Amino acid sequence: MIGGCLMSAHSMRVFACVLGVITYFGAPAVASAEQLSGGNTLEKPQFLPVDKAFVLFSELSPNGEVVARWRMPDGYYLYKRSFEFSSREGTTLGELEIPDGIRKTDDYFGDVEVYYRNIELSAPVLEWQGDQIEVGIEFQGCADRGLCYPAQQRWVSFDAEILGDAPNSSGTSAYGSLLAI
């Protein structure tokens, strides 16, 4: 008797056979789904904080250029269209030099140029006043797994003494320090 119903011996054998087939083929399918998800089918992807996903290094080079370099782990990228340098009053920067990127069709912004792993940008310092050169560095990036970070701006400060009276006059390099502004 199954579920309160009487079954013949033949029906019991058929039922047992069907149950065996379902168990035999159904269990590997469930195990396979768990293996593919790492054992947790509800696990959400983990994303790095913005300053770990897009690690920024900056310097004032010996030839009078502000240089910004980013390092990114696998699966993270920066957008070419988002890069911008700005400066405080009294400092004038030349044109930002940005190398060609990789063309990509992005879920958020369509056809774009992006940079994986690393990127270096530079802009010459044309004029400055005072003993500090402060530069705002803007950027935006995403993770391939579906997170787009908001646009970011980091202010860095350099000792203008390295430039002497005019750009290209010094043979040393000054590394930028992040400002809490």
mmCIF file with all atom_site columns, C-alpha atoms in Angstrom:
data_model
loop_
_atom_site.group_PDB
_atom_site.id
_atom_site.type_symbol
_atom_site.label_atom_id
_atom_site.label_alt_id
_atom_site.label_comp_id
_atom_site.label_asym_id
_atom_site.label_entity_id
_atom_site.label_seq_id
_atom_site.pdbx_PDB_ins_code
_atom_site.Cartn_x
_atom_site.Cartn_y
_atom_site.Cartn_z
_atom_site.occupancy
_atom_site.B_iso_or_equiv
_atom_site.pdbx_formal_charge
_atom_site.auth_seq_id
_atom_site.auth_comp_id
_atom_site.auth_asym_id
_atom_site.auth_atom_id
_atom_site.pdbx_PDB_model_num
ATOM 1   C CA . MET A 1 1   ? 0.000  0.000  0.000   1.00 0.00 ? 1   MET A CA 1
ATOM 2   C CA . ILE A 1 2   ? 1.377  3.446  -0.948  1.00 0.00 ? 2   ILE A CA 1
ATOM 3   C CA . GLY A 1 3   ? -0.272 6.663  0.182   1.00 0.00 ? 3   GLY A CA 1
ATOM 4   C CA . GLY A 1 4   ? -3.341 4.809  1.407   1.00 0.00 ? 4   GLY A CA 1
ATOM 5   C CA . CYS A 1 5   ? -3.924 3.132  -1.978  1.00 0.00 ? 5   CYS A CA 1
ATOM 6   C CA . LEU A 1 6   ? -3.707 -0.579 -2.652  1.00 0.00 ? 6   LEU A CA 1
ATOM 7   C CA . MET A 1 7   ? -1.288 -1.468 -5.434  1.00 0.00 ? 7   MET A CA 1
ATOM 8   C CA . SER A 1 8   ? -0.777 -4.737 -7.233  1.00 0.00 ? 8   SER A CA 1
ATOM 9   C CA . ALA A 1 9   ? 2.616  -6.412 -7.166  1.00 0.00 ? 9   ALA A CA 1
ATOM 10  C CA . HIS A 1 10  ? 3.141  -5.348 -10.803 1.00 0.00 ? 10  HIS A CA 1
ATOM 11  C CA . SER A 1 11  ? 2.298  -1.699 -10.007 1.00 0.00 ? 11  SER A CA 1
ATOM 12  C CA . MET A 1 12  ? 4.673  -1.788 -7.039  1.00 0.00 ? 12  MET A CA 1
ATOM 13  C CA . ARG A 1 13  ? 7.523  -2.998 -9.264  1.00 0.00 ? 13  ARG A CA 1
ATOM 14  C CA . VAL A 1 14  ? 6.797  -0.283 -11.871 1.00 0.00 ? 14  VAL A CA 1
ATOM 15  C CA . PHE A 1 15  ? 6.603  2.366  -9.143  1.00 0.00 ? 15  PHE A CA 1
ATOM 16  C CA . ALA A 1 16  ? 9.873  1.182  -7.583  1.00 0.00 ? 16  ALA A CA 1
ATOM 17  C CA . CYS A 1 17  ? 11.553 1.181  -11.004 1.00 0.00 ? 17  CYS A CA 1
ATOM 18  C CA . VAL A 1 18  ? 10.355 4.737  -11.815 1.00 0.00 ? 18  VAL A CA 1
ATOM 19  C CA . LEU A 1 19  ? 11.408 5.941  -8.361  1.00 0.00 ? 19  LEU A CA 1
ATOM 20  C CA . GLY A 1 20  ? 14.836 4.338  -8.863  1.00 0.00 ? 20  GLY A CA 1
ATOM 21  C CA . VAL A 1 21  ? 15.287 6.038  -12.259 1.00 0.00 ? 21  VAL A CA 1
ATOM 22  C CA . ILE A 1 22  ? 14.302 9.435  -10.828 1.00 0.00 ? 22  ILE A CA 1
ATOM 23  C CA . THR A 1 23  ? 16.672 8.992  -7.909  1.00 0.00 ? 23  THR A CA 1
ATOM 24  C CA . TYR A 1 24  ? 19.498 7.739  -10.108 1.00 0.00 ? 24  TYR A CA 1
ATOM 25  C CA . PHE A 1 25  ? 19.309 10.555 -12.689 1.00 0.00 ? 25  PHE A CA 1
ATOM 26  C CA . GLY A 1 26  ? 18.017 13.327 -10.435 1.00 0.00 ? 26  GLY A CA 1
ATOM 27  C CA . ALA A 1 27  ? 20.700 13.200 -7.737  1.00 0.00 ? 27  ALA A CA 1
ATOM 28  C CA . PRO A 1 28  ? 23.680 13.863 -10.063 1.00 0.00 ? 28  PRO A CA 1
ATOM 29  C CA . ALA A 1 29  ? 21.886 16.880 -11.541 1.00 0.00 ? 29  ALA A CA 1
ATOM 30  C CA . VAL A 1 30  ? 21.456 18.415 -8.087  1.00 0.00 ? 30  VAL A CA 1
ATOM 31  C CA . ALA A 1 31  ? 25.039 17.641 -7.121  1.00 0.00 ? 31  ALA A CA 1
ATOM 32  C CA . SER A 1 32  ? 26.243 19.187 -10.359 1.00 0.00 ? 32  SER A CA 1
ATOM 33  C CA . ALA A 1 33  ? 24.400 22.467 -9.668  1.00 0.00 ? 33  ALA A CA 1
ATOM 34  C CA . GLU A 1 34  ? 25.902 22.621 -6.167  1.00 0.00 ? 34  GLU A CA 1
ATOM 35  C CA . GLN A 1 35  ? 29.390 21.914 -7.499  1.00 0.00 ? 35  GLN A CA 1
ATOM 36  C CA . LEU A 1 36  ? 29.063 24.680 -10.107 1.00 0.00 ? 36  LEU A CA 1
ATOM 37  C CA . SER A 1 37  ? 27.993 27.227 -7.495  1.00 0.00 ? 37  SER A CA 1
ATOM 38  C CA . GLY A 1 38  ? 30.708 26.274 -5.024  1.00 0.00 ? 38  GLY A CA 1
ATOM 39  C CA . GLY A 1 39  ? 28.157 24.604 -2.785  1.00 0.00 ? 39  GLY A CA 1
ATOM 40  C CA . ASN A 1 40  ? 26.007 27.714 -2.251  1.00 0.00 ? 40  ASN A CA 1
ATOM 41  C CA . THR A 1 41  ? 23.472 28.472 -4.974  1.00 0.00 ? 41  THR A CA 1
ATOM 42  C CA . LEU A 1 42  ? 22.463 31.733 -3.244  1.00 0.00 ? 42  LEU A CA 1
ATOM 43  C CA . GLU A 1 43  ? 26.000 33.182 -2.993  1.00 0.00 ? 43  GLU A CA 1
ATOM 44  C CA . LYS A 1 44  ? 26.351 36.741 -4.345  1.00 0.00 ? 44  LYS A CA 1
ATOM 45  C CA . PRO A 1 45  ? 29.544 37.851 -6.107  1.00 0.00 ? 45  PRO A CA 1
ATOM 46  C CA . GLN A 1 46  ? 32.006 39.681 -3.870  1.00 0.00 ? 46  GLN A CA 1
ATOM 47  C CA . PHE A 1 47  ? 33.433 42.998 -5.116  1.00 0.00 ? 47  PHE A CA 1
ATOM 48  C CA . LEU A 1 48  ? 36.508 44.890 -3.977  1.00 0.00 ? 48  LEU A CA 1
ATOM 49  C CA . PRO A 1 49  ? 36.291 48.370 -2.464  1.00 0.00 ? 49  PRO A CA 1
ATOM 50  C CA . VAL A 1 50  ? 36.983 51.008 -5.118  1.00 0.00 ? 50  VAL A CA 1
ATOM 51  C CA . ASP A 1 51  ? 40.507 51.850 -3.867  1.00 0.00 ? 51  ASP A CA 1
ATOM 52  C CA . LYS A 1 52  ? 41.503 48.170 -3.972  1.00 0.00 ? 52  LYS A CA 1
ATOM 53  C CA . ALA A 1 53  ? 39.903 47.556 -7.370  1.00 0.00 ? 53  ALA A CA 1
ATOM 54  C CA . PHE A 1 54  ? 41.607 50.617 -8.905  1.00 0.00 ? 54  PHE A CA 1
ATOM 55  C CA . VAL A 1 55  ? 44.912 51.253 -7.116  1.00 0.00 ? 55  VAL A CA 1
ATOM 56  C CA . LEU A 1 56  ? 46.179 54.741 -8.022  1.00 0.00 ? 56  LEU A CA 1
ATOM 57  C CA . PHE A 1 57  ? 49.837 55.826 -7.940  1.00 0.00 ? 57  PHE A CA 1
ATOM 58  C CA . SER A 1 58  ? 50.822 59.381 -8.885  1.00 0.00 ? 58  SER A CA 1
ATOM 59  C CA . GLU A 1 59  ? 54.029 61.348 -9.304  1.00 0.00 ? 59  GLU A CA 1
ATOM 60  C CA . LEU A 1 60  ? 55.439 64.578 -10.639 1.00 0.00 ? 60  LEU A CA 1
ATOM 61  C CA . SER A 1 61  ? 58.024 63.330 -13.134 1.00 0.00 ? 61  SER A CA 1
ATOM 62  C CA . PRO A 1 62  ? 61.471 64.852 -13.729 1.00 0.00 ? 62  PRO A CA 1
ATOM 63  C CA . ASN A 1 63  ? 60.270 66.388 -17.004 1.00 0.00 ? 63  ASN A CA 1
ATOM 64  C CA . GLY A 1 64  ? 57.437 68.302 -15.297 1.00 0.00 ? 64  GLY A CA 1
ATOM 65  C CA . GLU A 1 65  ? 54.510 65.970 -15.988 1.00 0.00 ? 65  GLU A CA 1
ATOM 66  C CA . VAL A 1 66  ? 51.862 64.778 -13.564 1.00 0.00 ? 66  VAL A CA 1
ATOM 67  C CA . VAL A 1 67  ? 51.706 61.008 -14.070 1.00 0.00 ? 67  VAL A CA 1
ATOM 68  C CA . ALA A 1 68  ? 48.877 58.774 -12.835 1.00 0.00 ? 68  ALA A CA 1
ATOM 69  C CA . ARG A 1 69  ? 49.109 54.968 -12.920 1.00 0.00 ? 69  ARG A CA 1
ATOM 70  C CA . TRP A 1 70  ? 46.460 52.452 -11.987 1.00 0.00 ? 70  TRP A CA 1
ATOM 71  C CA . ARG A 1 71  ? 46.799 48.752 -11.243 1.00 0.00 ? 71  ARG A CA 1
ATOM 72  C CA . MET A 1 72  ? 43.704 46.555 -11.338 1.00 0.00 ? 72  MET A CA 1
ATOM 73  C CA . PRO A 1 73  ? 43.135 42.903 -10.490 1.00 0.00 ? 73  PRO A CA 1
ATOM 74  C CA . ASP A 1 74  ? 41.714 40.530 -13.102 1.00 0.00 ? 74  ASP A CA 1
ATOM 75  C CA . GLY A 1 75  ? 38.109 41.277 -13.993 1.00 0.00 ? 75  GLY A CA 1
ATOM 76  C CA . TYR A 1 76  ? 38.241 45.038 -13.291 1.00 0.00 ? 76  TYR A CA 1
ATOM 77  C CA . TYR A 1 77  ? 38.599 47.821 -15.858 1.00 0.00 ? 77  TYR A CA 1
ATOM 78  C CA . LEU A 1 78  ? 38.627 51.611 -16.218 1.00 0.00 ? 78  LEU A CA 1
ATOM 79  C CA . TYR A 1 79  ? 36.840 53.692 -18.876 1.00 0.00 ? 79  TYR A CA 1
ATOM 80  C CA . LYS A 1 80  ? 38.865 55.930 -21.193 1.00 0.00 ? 80  LYS A CA 1
ATOM 81  C CA . ARG A 1 81  ? 36.075 58.514 -21.383 1.00 0.00 ? 81  ARG A CA 1
ATOM 82  C CA . SER A 1 82  ? 36.137 59.037 -17.590 1.00 0.00 ? 82  SER A CA 1
ATOM 83  C CA . PHE A 1 83  ? 39.735 60.245 -17.195 1.00 0.00 ? 83  PHE A CA 1
ATOM 84  C CA . GLU A 1 84  ? 40.256 63.894 -16.351 1.00 0.00 ? 84  GLU A CA 1
ATOM 85  C CA . PHE A 1 85  ? 42.877 65.960 -14.527 1.00 0.00 ? 85  PHE A CA 1
ATOM 86  C CA . SER A 1 86  ? 41.906 69.230 -12.877 1.00 0.00 ? 86  SER A CA 1
ATOM 87  C CA . SER A 1 87  ? 43.984 71.706 -10.896 1.00 0.00 ? 87  SER A CA 1
ATOM 88  C CA . ARG A 1 88  ? 43.610 74.359 -8.235  1.00 0.00 ? 88  ARG A CA 1
ATOM 89  C CA . GLU A 1 89  ? 43.736 78.053 -9.058  1.00 0.00 ? 89  GLU A CA 1
ATOM 90  C CA . GLY A 1 90  ? 47.238 79.136 -10.028 1.00 0.00 ? 90  GLY A CA 1
ATOM 91  C CA . THR A 1 91  ? 48.156 75.831 -11.700 1.00 0.00 ? 91  THR A CA 1
ATOM 92  C CA . THR A 1 92  ? 47.692 75.168 -15.399 1.00 0.00 ? 92  THR A CA 1
ATOM 93  C CA . LEU A 1 93  ? 48.006 71.692 -16.887 1.00 0.00 ? 93  LEU A CA 1
ATOM 94  C CA . GLY A 1 94  ? 48.513 70.826 -20.549 1.00 0.00 ? 94  GLY A CA 1
ATOM 95  C CA . GLU A 1 95  ? 46.546 68.265 -22.517 1.00 0.00 ? 95  GLU A CA 1
ATOM 96  C CA . LEU A 1 96  ? 46.013 64.898 -20.871 1.00 0.00 ? 96  LEU A CA 1
ATOM 97  C CA . GLU A 1 97  ? 47.781 62.104 -22.764 1.00 0.00 ? 97  GLU A CA 1
ATOM 98  C CA . ILE A 1 98  ? 45.712 58.915 -22.812 1.00 0.00 ? 98  ILE A CA 1
ATOM 99  C CA . PRO A 1 99  ? 46.798 55.821 -24.783 1.00 0.00 ? 99  PRO A CA 1
ATOM 100 C CA . ASP A 1 100 ? 44.370 53.813 -26.904 1.00 0.00 ? 100 ASP A CA 1
ATOM 101 C CA . GLY A 1 101 ? 42.314 51.336 -24.950 1.00 0.00 ? 101 GLY A CA 1
ATOM 102 C CA . ILE A 1 102 ? 40.588 48.047 -25.719 1.00 0.00 ? 102 ILE A CA 1
ATOM 103 C CA . ARG A 1 103 ? 37.257 48.391 -27.507 1.00 0.00 ? 103 ARG A CA 1
ATOM 104 C CA . LYS A 1 104 ? 34.398 46.788 -25.632 1.00 0.00 ? 104 LYS A CA 1
ATOM 105 C CA . THR A 1 105 ? 30.615 46.735 -25.718 1.00 0.00 ? 105 THR A CA 1
ATOM 106 C CA . ASP A 1 106 ? 29.718 47.540 -22.142 1.00 0.00 ? 106 ASP A CA 1
ATOM 107 C CA . ASP A 1 107 ? 26.398 46.686 -20.461 1.00 0.00 ? 107 ASP A CA 1
ATOM 108 C CA . TYR A 1 108 ? 26.242 50.167 -18.921 1.00 0.00 ? 108 TYR A CA 1
ATOM 109 C CA . PHE A 1 109 ? 27.685 52.521 -21.564 1.00 0.00 ? 109 PHE A CA 1
ATOM 110 C CA . GLY A 1 110 ? 27.581 50.676 -24.917 1.00 0.00 ? 110 GLY A CA 1
ATOM 111 C CA . ASP A 1 111 ? 30.671 50.863 -27.177 1.00 0.00 ? 111 ASP A CA 1
ATOM 112 C CA . VAL A 1 112 ? 33.606 52.155 -25.126 1.00 0.00 ? 112 VAL A CA 1
ATOM 113 C CA . GLU A 1 113 ? 37.379 51.950 -24.743 1.00 0.00 ? 113 GLU A CA 1
ATOM 114 C CA . VAL A 1 114 ? 38.609 50.392 -21.498 1.00 0.00 ? 114 VAL A CA 1
ATOM 115 C CA . TYR A 1 115 ? 41.821 49.383 -19.734 1.00 0.00 ? 115 TYR A CA 1
ATOM 116 C CA . TYR A 1 116 ? 42.444 46.105 -17.934 1.00 0.00 ? 116 TYR A CA 1
ATOM 117 C CA . ARG A 1 117 ? 45.356 45.376 -15.549 1.00 0.00 ? 117 ARG A CA 1
ATOM 118 C CA . ASN A 1 118 ? 47.096 48.798 -15.781 1.00 0.00 ? 118 ASN A CA 1
ATOM 119 C CA . ILE A 1 119 ? 47.035 52.232 -17.404 1.00 0.00 ? 119 ILE A CA 1
ATOM 120 C CA . GLU A 1 120 ? 49.305 55.278 -17.301 1.00 0.00 ? 120 GLU A CA 1
ATOM 121 C CA . LEU A 1 121 ? 48.234 58.865 -18.081 1.00 0.00 ? 121 LEU A CA 1
ATOM 122 C CA . SER A 1 122 ? 50.178 62.115 -18.010 1.00 0.00 ? 122 SER A CA 1
ATOM 123 C CA . ALA A 1 123 ? 49.737 65.855 -18.411 1.00 0.00 ? 123 ALA A CA 1
ATOM 124 C CA . PRO A 1 124 ? 52.449 68.551 -18.372 1.00 0.00 ? 124 PRO A CA 1
ATOM 125 C CA . VAL A 1 125 ? 52.460 71.247 -15.706 1.00 0.00 ? 125 VAL A CA 1
ATOM 126 C CA . LEU A 1 126 ? 52.524 74.503 -17.701 1.00 0.00 ? 126 LEU A CA 1
ATOM 127 C CA . GLU A 1 127 ? 52.213 77.072 -14.903 1.00 0.00 ? 127 GLU A CA 1
ATOM 128 C CA . TRP A 1 128 ? 52.012 77.073 -11.108 1.00 0.00 ? 128 TRP A CA 1
ATOM 129 C CA . GLN A 1 129 ? 52.071 79.430 -8.143  1.00 0.00 ? 129 GLN A CA 1
ATOM 130 C CA . GLY A 1 130 ? 53.254 78.652 -4.661  1.00 0.00 ? 130 GLY A CA 1
ATOM 131 C CA . ASP A 1 131 ? 55.116 75.685 -3.308  1.00 0.00 ? 131 ASP A CA 1
ATOM 132 C CA . GLN A 1 132 ? 52.445 72.991 -3.887  1.00 0.00 ? 132 GLN A CA 1
ATOM 133 C CA . ILE A 1 133 ? 50.816 71.667 -7.050  1.00 0.00 ? 133 ILE A CA 1
ATOM 134 C CA . GLU A 1 134 ? 47.441 70.060 -6.363  1.00 0.00 ? 134 GLU A CA 1
ATOM 135 C CA . VAL A 1 135 ? 45.799 67.941 -9.038  1.00 0.00 ? 135 VAL A CA 1
ATOM 136 C CA . GLY A 1 136 ? 42.388 66.269 -9.064  1.00 0.00 ? 136 GLY A CA 1
ATOM 137 C CA . ILE A 1 137 ? 42.416 62.909 -10.848 1.00 0.00 ? 137 ILE A CA 1
ATOM 138 C CA . GLU A 1 138 ? 39.040 61.607 -12.034 1.00 0.00 ? 138 GLU A CA 1
ATOM 139 C CA . PHE A 1 139 ? 38.255 58.058 -13.136 1.00 0.00 ? 139 PHE A CA 1
ATOM 140 C CA . GLN A 1 140 ? 35.480 55.470 -13.295 1.00 0.00 ? 140 GLN A CA 1
ATOM 141 C CA . GLY A 1 141 ? 35.558 51.702 -13.630 1.00 0.00 ? 141 GLY A CA 1
ATOM 142 C CA . CYS A 1 142 ? 33.572 48.498 -13.438 1.00 0.00 ? 142 CYS A CA 1
ATOM 143 C CA . ALA A 1 143 ? 33.903 44.816 -12.660 1.00 0.00 ? 143 ALA A CA 1
ATOM 144 C CA . ASP A 1 144 ? 33.173 42.250 -15.363 1.00 0.00 ? 144 ASP A CA 1
ATOM 145 C CA . ARG A 1 145 ? 30.838 40.450 -12.933 1.00 0.00 ? 145 ARG A CA 1
ATOM 146 C CA . GLY A 1 146 ? 28.295 43.276 -13.044 1.00 0.00 ? 146 GLY A CA 1
ATOM 147 C CA . LEU A 1 147 ? 29.215 46.184 -10.774 1.00 0.00 ? 147 LEU A CA 1
ATOM 148 C CA . CYS A 1 148 ? 29.864 49.683 -12.101 1.00 0.00 ? 148 CYS A CA 1
ATOM 149 C CA . TYR A 1 149 ? 31.496 51.975 -9.550  1.00 0.00 ? 149 TYR A CA 1
ATOM 150 C CA . PRO A 1 150 ? 30.479 55.665 -9.370  1.00 0.00 ? 150 PRO A CA 1
ATOM 151 C CA . ALA A 1 151 ? 32.908 58.220 -10.828 1.00 0.00 ? 151 ALA A CA 1
ATOM 152 C CA . GLN A 1 152 ? 35.790 58.939 -8.442  1.00 0.00 ? 152 GLN A CA 1
ATOM 153 C CA . GLN A 1 153 ? 38.061 61.938 -7.855  1.00 0.00 ? 153 GLN A CA 1
ATOM 154 C CA . ARG A 1 154 ? 41.299 61.849 -5.869  1.00 0.00 ? 154 ARG A CA 1
ATOM 155 C CA . TRP A 1 155 ? 43.305 64.994 -5.101  1.00 0.00 ? 155 TRP A CA 1
ATOM 156 C CA . VAL A 1 156 ? 47.088 64.632 -4.949  1.00 0.00 ? 156 VAL A CA 1
ATOM 157 C CA . SER A 1 157 ? 49.687 67.191 -3.916  1.00 0.00 ? 157 SER A CA 1
ATOM 158 C CA . PHE A 1 158 ? 53.254 67.593 -5.187  1.00 0.00 ? 158 PHE A CA 1
ATOM 159 C CA . ASP A 1 159 ? 56.130 69.743 -3.988  1.00 0.00 ? 159 ASP A CA 1
ATOM 160 C CA . ALA A 1 160 ? 56.577 72.399 -6.733  1.00 0.00 ? 160 ALA A CA 1
ATOM 161 C CA . GLU A 1 161 ? 60.192 72.860 -5.683  1.00 0.00 ? 161 GLU A CA 1
ATOM 162 C CA . ILE A 1 162 ? 61.114 69.940 -7.921  1.00 0.00 ? 162 ILE A CA 1
ATOM 163 C CA . LEU A 1 163 ? 60.224 72.025 -10.968 1.00 0.00 ? 163 LEU A CA 1
ATOM 164 C CA . GLY A 1 164 ? 62.554 74.905 -10.114 1.00 0.00 ? 164 GLY A CA 1
ATOM 165 C CA . ASP A 1 165 ? 61.789 78.014 -12.174 1.00 0.00 ? 165 ASP A CA 1
ATOM 166 C CA . ALA A 1 166 ? 60.437 76.136 -15.181 1.00 0.00 ? 166 ALA A CA 1
ATOM 167 C CA . PRO A 1 167 ? 59.249 72.621 -16.073 1.00 0.00 ? 167 PRO A CA 1
ATOM 168 C CA . ASN A 1 168 ? 61.942 70.174 -17.249 1.00 0.00 ? 168 ASN A CA 1
ATOM 169 C CA . SER A 1 169 ? 64.644 71.763 -15.071 1.00 0.00 ? 169 SER A CA 1
ATOM 170 C CA . SER A 1 170 ? 64.970 69.108 -12.359 1.00 0.00 ? 170 SER A CA 1
ATOM 171 C CA . GLY A 1 171 ? 66.389 65.629 -12.431 1.00 0.00 ? 171 GLY A CA 1
ATOM 172 C CA . THR A 1 172 ? 64.424 64.192 -9.508  1.00 0.00 ? 172 THR A CA 1
ATOM 173 C CA . SER A 1 173 ? 60.891 62.919 -9.043  1.00 0.00 ? 173 SER A CA 1
ATOM 174 C CA . ALA A 1 174 ? 58.281 63.851 -6.468  1.00 0.00 ? 174 ALA A CA 1
ATOM 175 C CA . TYR A 1 175 ? 55.613 61.325 -5.545  1.00 0.00 ? 175 TYR A CA 1
ATOM 176 C CA . GLY A 1 176 ? 52.124 62.635 -4.896  1.00 0.00 ? 176 GLY A CA 1
ATOM 177 C CA . SER A 1 177 ? 50.398 62.347 -1.592  1.00 0.00 ? 177 SER A CA 1
ATOM 178 C CA . LEU A 1 178 ? 46.636 61.952 -1.394  1.00 0.00 ? 178 LEU A CA 1
ATOM 179 C CA . LEU A 1 179 ? 44.809 64.901 0.083   1.00 0.00 ? 179 LEU A CA 1
ATOM 180 C CA . ALA A 1 180 ? 41.805 64.526 2.349   1.00 0.00 ? 180 ALA A CA 1
ATOM 181 C CA . ILE A 1 181 ? 39.691 67.051 0.453   1.00 0.00 ? 181 ILE A CA 1
#
